[in-house]
């Protein structure tokens, strides 16, 4: 059921957002987690504990977003292009714009806020998708433009 999947993804994203927002202050103290481990194992353990939950939460959402978008449009493949462009822009901008000027703790807090904003947008997309699905089940025409759905121009 899409509604149940959406709720579980939103819960995971909420936990990941709080985790990412709070982990910025733990960074220096978090090295105690890896004390006594070989360097490679320590780095892997630290990354799993600190980055693992937000990474899994974000990477698990692509199929859900495709399901939600496909209820409004048959073409969901443009999402891959948008994702790739965003990744490429981030890859080039981070070392030159963000990293030299913004402290890592602040970056983590921004990332946590970004996750919360993403969860809100996902909730909104799910709500809109549910409205469209209900209209399709009733046999009402579903227009591609938001103004037509709202009755506004």
PDB file of C-alpha atoms in Angstrom, residues 1 7-8 21 27 32 37 39 41 53 69 76-77 79 85 98 112 116 122 139 147 149-151:
ATOM      1  CA  UNK A   1       0.000   0.000   0.000  1.00  0.00           C
ATOM      2  CA  UNK A   7       4.245   6.960   6.211  1.00  0.00           C
ATOM      3  CA  UNK A   8       7.156   4.615   6.941  1.00  0.00           C
ATOM      4  CA  UNK A  21      20.993  17.755  12.780  1.00  0.00           C
ATOM      5  CA  UNK A  27      31.729  14.777  15.403  1.00  0.00           C
ATOM      6  CA  UNK A  32      35.670   7.644  21.004  1.00  0.00           C
ATOM      7  CA  UNK A  37      40.027  -0.190  16.031  1.00  0.00           C
ATOM      8  CA  UNK A  39      42.294   2.776  11.017  1.00  0.00           C
ATOM      9  CA  UNK A  41      37.785  -0.371  10.348  1.00  0.00           C
ATOM     10  CA  UNK A  53      20.934   6.414   8.585  1.00  0.00           C
ATOM     11  CA  UNK A  69       4.907  10.967  -9.547  1.00  0.00           C
ATOM     12  CA  UNK A  76       9.063   9.558 -14.458  1.00  0.00           C
ATOM     13  CA  UNK A  77      12.393   9.157 -16.220  1.00  0.00           C
ATOM     14  CA  UNK A  79      13.668  12.393 -12.395  1.00  0.00           C
ATOM     15  CA  UNK A  85      22.319  17.155 -12.658  1.00  0.00           C
ATOM     16  CA  UNK A  98      30.803  25.174   0.709  1.00  0.00           C
ATOM     17  CA  UNK A 112      19.535  17.945   8.738  1.00  0.00           C
ATOM     18  CA  UNK A 116      13.400  17.833   7.030  1.00  0.00           C
ATOM     19  CA  UNK A 122       7.618  14.161   0.078  1.00  0.00           C
ATOM     20  CA  UNK A 139     -13.672   9.235 -13.086  1.00  0.00           C
ATOM     21  CA  UNK A 147      -4.227  25.705 -11.735  1.00  0.00           C
ATOM     22  CA  UNK A 149      -6.732  21.022 -10.472  1.00  0.00           C
ATOM     23  CA  UNK A 150      -7.408  23.834  -8.035  1.00  0.00           C
ATOM     24  CA  UNK A 151      -9.975  25.528 -10.217  1.00  0.00           C
TER      25      UNK A 151
END
